[in-house]
mmCIF file of C-alpha atoms in Angstrom:
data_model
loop_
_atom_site.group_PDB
_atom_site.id
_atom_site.type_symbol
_atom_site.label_atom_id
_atom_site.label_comp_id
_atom_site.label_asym_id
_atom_site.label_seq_id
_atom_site.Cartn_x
_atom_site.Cartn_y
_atom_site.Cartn_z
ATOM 1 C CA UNK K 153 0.000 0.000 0.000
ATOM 2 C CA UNK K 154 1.696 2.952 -1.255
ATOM 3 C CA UNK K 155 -0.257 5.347 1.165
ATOM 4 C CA UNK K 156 -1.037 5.436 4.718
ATOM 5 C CA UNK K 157 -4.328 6.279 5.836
ATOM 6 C CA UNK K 158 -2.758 8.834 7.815
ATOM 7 C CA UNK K 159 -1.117 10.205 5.175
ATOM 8 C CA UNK K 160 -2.842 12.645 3.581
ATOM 9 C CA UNK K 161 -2.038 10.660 0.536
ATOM 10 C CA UNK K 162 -2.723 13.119 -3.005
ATOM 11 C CA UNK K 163 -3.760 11.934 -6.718
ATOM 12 C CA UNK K 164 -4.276 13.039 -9.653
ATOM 13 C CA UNK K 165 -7.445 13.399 -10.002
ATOM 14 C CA UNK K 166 -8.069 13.893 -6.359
ATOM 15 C CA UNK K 167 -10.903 11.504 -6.981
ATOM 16 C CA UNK K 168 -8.370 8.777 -7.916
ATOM 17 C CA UNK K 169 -5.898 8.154 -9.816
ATOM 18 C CA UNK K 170 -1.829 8.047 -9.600
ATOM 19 C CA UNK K 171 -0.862 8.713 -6.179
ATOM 20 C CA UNK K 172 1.078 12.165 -5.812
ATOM 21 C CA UNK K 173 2.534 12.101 -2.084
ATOM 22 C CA UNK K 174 3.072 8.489 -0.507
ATOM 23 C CA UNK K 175 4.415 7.503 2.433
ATOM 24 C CA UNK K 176 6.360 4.036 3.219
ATOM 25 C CA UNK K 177 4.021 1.718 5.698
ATOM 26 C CA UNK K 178 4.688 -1.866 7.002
ATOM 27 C CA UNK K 179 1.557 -4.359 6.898
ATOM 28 C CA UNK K 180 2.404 -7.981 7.590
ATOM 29 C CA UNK K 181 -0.575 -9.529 6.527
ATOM 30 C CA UNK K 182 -0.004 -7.985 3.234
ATOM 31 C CA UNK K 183 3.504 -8.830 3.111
ATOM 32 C CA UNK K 184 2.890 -12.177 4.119
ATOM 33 C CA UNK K 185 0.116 -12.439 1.763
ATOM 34 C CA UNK K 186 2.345 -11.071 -1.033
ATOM 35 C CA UNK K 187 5.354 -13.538 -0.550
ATOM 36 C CA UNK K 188 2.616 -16.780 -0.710
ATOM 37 C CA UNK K 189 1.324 -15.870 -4.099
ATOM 38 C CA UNK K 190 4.507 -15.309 -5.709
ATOM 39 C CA UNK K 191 5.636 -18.862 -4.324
ATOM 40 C CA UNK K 192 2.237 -20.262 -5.418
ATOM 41 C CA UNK K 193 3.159 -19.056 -9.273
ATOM 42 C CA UNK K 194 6.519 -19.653 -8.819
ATOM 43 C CA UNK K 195 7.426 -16.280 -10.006
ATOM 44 C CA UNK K 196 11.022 -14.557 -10.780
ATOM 45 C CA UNK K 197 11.449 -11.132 -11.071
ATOM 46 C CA UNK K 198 9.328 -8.220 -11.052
ATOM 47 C CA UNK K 199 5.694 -7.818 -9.947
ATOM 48 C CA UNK K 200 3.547 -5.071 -8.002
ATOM 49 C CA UNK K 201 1.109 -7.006 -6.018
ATOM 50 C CA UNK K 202 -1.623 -4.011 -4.955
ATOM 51 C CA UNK K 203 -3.489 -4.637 -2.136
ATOM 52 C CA UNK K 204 -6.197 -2.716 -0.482
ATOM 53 C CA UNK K 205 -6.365 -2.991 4.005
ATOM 54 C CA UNK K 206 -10.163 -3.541 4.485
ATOM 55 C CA UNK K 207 -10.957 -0.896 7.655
ATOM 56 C CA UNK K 208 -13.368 -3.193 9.075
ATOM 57 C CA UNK K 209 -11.340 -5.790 9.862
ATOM 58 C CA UNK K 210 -7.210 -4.324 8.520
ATOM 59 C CA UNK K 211 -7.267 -7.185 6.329
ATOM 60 C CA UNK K 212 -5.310 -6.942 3.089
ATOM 61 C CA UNK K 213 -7.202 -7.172 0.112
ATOM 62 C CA UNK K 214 -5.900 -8.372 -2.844
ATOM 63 C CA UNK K 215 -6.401 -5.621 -5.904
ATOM 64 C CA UNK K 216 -4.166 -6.786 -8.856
ATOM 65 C CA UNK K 217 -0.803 -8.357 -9.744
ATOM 66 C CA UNK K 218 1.296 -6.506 -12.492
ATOM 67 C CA UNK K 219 4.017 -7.916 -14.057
ATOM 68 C CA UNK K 220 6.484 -4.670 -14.767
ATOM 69 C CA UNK K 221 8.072 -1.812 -12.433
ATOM 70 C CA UNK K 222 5.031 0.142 -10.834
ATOM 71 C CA UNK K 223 4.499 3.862 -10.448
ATOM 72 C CA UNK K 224 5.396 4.321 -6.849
ATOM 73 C CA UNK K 225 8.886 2.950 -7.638
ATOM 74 C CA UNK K 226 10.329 5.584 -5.875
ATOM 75 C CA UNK K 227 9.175 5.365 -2.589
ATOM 76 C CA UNK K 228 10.776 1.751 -2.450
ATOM 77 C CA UNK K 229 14.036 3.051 -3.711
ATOM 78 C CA UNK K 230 13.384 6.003 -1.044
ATOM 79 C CA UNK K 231 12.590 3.146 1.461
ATOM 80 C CA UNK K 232 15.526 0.645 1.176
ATOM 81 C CA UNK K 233 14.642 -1.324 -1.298
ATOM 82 C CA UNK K 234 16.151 -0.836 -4.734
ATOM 83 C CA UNK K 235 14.243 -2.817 -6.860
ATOM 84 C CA UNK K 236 15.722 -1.975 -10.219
ATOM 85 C CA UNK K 237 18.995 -3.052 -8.510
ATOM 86 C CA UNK K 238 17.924 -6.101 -7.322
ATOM 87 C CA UNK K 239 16.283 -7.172 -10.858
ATOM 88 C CA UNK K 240 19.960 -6.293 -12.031
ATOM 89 C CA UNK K 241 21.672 -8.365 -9.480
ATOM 90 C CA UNK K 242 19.235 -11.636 -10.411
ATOM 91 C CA UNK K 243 19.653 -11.295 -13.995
ATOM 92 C CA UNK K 244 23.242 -11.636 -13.483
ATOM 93 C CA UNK K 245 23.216 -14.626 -11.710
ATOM 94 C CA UNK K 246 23.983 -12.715 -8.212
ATOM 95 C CA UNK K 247 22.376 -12.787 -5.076
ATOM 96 C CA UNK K 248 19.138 -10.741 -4.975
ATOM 97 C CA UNK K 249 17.751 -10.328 -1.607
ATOM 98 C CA UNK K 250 16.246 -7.183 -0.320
ATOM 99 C CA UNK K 251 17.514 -4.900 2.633
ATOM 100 C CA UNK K 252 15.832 -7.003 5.844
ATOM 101 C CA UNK K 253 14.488 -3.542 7.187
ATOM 102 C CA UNK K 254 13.190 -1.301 5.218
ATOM 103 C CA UNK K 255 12.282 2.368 6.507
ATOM 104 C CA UNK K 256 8.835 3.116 7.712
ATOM 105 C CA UNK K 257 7.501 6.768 7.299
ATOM 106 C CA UNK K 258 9.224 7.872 3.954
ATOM 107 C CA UNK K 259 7.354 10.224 1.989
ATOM 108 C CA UNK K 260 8.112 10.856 -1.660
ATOM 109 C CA UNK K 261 6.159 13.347 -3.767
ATOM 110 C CA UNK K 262 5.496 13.767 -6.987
ATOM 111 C CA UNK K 263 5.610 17.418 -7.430
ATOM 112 C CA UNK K 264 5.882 17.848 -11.626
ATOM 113 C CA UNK K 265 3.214 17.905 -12.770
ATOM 114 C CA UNK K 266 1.434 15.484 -10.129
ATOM 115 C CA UNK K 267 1.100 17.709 -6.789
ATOM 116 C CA UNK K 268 0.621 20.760 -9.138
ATOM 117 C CA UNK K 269 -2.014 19.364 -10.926
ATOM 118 C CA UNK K 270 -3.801 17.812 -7.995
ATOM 119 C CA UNK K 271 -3.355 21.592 -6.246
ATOM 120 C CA UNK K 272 -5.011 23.253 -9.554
ATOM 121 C CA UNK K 273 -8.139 20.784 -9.059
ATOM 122 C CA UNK K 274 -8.529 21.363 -5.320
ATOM 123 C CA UNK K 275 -8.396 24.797 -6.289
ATOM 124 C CA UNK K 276 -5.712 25.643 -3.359
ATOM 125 C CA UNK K 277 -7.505 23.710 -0.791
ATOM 126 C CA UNK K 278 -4.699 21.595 0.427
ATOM 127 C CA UNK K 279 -2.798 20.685 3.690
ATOM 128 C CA UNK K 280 -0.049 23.133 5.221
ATOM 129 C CA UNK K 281 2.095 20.475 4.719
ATOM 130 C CA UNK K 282 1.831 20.560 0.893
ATOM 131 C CA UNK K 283 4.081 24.027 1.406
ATOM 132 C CA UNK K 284 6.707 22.411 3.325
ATOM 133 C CA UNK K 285 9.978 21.376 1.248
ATOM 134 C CA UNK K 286 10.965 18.720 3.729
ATOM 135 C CA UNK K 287 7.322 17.213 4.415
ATOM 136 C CA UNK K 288 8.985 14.855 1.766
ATOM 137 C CA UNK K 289 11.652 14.153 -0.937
ATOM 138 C CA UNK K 290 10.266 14.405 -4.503
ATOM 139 C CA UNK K 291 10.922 11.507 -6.966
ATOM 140 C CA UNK K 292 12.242 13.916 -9.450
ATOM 141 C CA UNK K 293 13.401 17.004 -8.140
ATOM 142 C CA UNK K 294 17.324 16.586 -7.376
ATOM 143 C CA UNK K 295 20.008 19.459 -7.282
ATOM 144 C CA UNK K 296 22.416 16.447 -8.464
ATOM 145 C CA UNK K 297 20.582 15.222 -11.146
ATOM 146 C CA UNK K 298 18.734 17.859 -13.210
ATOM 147 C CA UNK K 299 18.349 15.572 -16.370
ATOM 148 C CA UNK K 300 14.864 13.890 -15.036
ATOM 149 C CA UNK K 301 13.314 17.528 -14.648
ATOM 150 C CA UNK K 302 14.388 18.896 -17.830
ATOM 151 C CA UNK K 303 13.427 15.432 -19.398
ATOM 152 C CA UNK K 304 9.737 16.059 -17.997
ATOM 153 C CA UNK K 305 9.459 19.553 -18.749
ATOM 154 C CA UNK K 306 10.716 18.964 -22.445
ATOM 155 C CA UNK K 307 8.100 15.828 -23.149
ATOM 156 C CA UNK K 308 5.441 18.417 -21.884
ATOM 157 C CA UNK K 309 6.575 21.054 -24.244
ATOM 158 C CA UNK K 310 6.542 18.163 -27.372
ATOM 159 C CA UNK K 311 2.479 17.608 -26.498
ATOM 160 C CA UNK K 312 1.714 21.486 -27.320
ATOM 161 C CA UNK K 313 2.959 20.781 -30.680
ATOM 162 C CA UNK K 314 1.071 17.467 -31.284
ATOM 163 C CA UNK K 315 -1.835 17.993 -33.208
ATOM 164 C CA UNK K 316 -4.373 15.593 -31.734
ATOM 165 C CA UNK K 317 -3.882 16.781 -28.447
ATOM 166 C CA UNK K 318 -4.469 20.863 -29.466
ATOM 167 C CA UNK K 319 -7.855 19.656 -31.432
ATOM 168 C CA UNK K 320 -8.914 18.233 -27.698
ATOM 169 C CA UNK K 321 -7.908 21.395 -26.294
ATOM 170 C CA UNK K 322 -9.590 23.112 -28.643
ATOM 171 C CA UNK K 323 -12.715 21.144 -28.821
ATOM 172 C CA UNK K 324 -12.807 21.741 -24.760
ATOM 173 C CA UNK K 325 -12.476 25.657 -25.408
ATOM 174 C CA UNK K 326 -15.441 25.965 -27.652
ATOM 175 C CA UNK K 327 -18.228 23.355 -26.107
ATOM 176 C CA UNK K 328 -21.101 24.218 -28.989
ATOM 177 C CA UNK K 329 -18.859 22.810 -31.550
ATOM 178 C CA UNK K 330 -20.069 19.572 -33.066
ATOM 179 C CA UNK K 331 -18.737 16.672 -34.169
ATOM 180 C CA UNK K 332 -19.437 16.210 -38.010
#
């Protein structure tokens, strides 16, 4: 689970969708539950198993299995647990184990464009805490490594040149026109 309840946790849409601000939490039920379906199947290397802790009775909840590197990626790597690392070290024949503790409480953000976009649709209405630069460590902002920002902000510049996505805009800006 990507978010505790206590979080605050964001998305974009605030109504759902890809988290924006999540926070590392330990559930061993889940965990548990996690490590006895991937020896049921057998499986080697990567997965996201998504579960879902039922508030009536903190049970986890199954949700979904995916096979490839998830969304929240960061927040593990934040964590402890480099992932992308570890899929390296198997493929190679190495030893692959994960860290045996893994941090509790991280919080990684997704600032660009995720906590600005999910600010612009709760028109301002959000937690002090979405002001404060060390409420939590954003999964692309870095003072080392500018390439990931300028990456982002350059795929985002490409789309106002593509001309499918300016006929959406443009159908949104005039709501009387008709289709044909």
């Amino acid at each position: 689970m990507p978010c505790s309840p206590t979080s605050g946790c964001a998305s974009t849409p605030p109504s759902g969708g890809p988290s924006t601000l999540r926070e590392s939490v330990r559930h061993p039920q889940a965990e548990q539950a996690a490590r006895n379906i991937a020896a049921a199947l057998n499986w080697q290397g990567v997965a996201m198993l998504e579960f879902r802790i039922d508030p009536r009775d903190n049970t986890a909840k199954l949700l979904e299995i995916n096979p490839r590197f998830w969304g929240s990626l960061p927040l593990a790597i934040a964590a402890g647990v480099d992932f992308p690392y570890l899929l390296y070290k198997a493929a190679l024949g190495l030893p692959a184990r994960p860290a045996p503790v893994q941090t509790e409480g991280v919080r990684v953000r997704n600032l660009l464009p995720g906590d600005l976009l999910h600010f612009i649709a709760k028109r301002g209405r959000v937690g002090i805490d979405f002001f404060d630069p060390f409420h939590a460590q954003d999964e692309l902002l870095s003072v080392r490594d500018p390439g990931p920002v300028l990456g982002r902000i350059a795929s985002a510049a490409g789309l106002l040149f593509d001309p499918q996505l300016r006929a959406v805009l443009k159908k949104r800006q005039d709501p009387d026109r008709r289709k044909k």
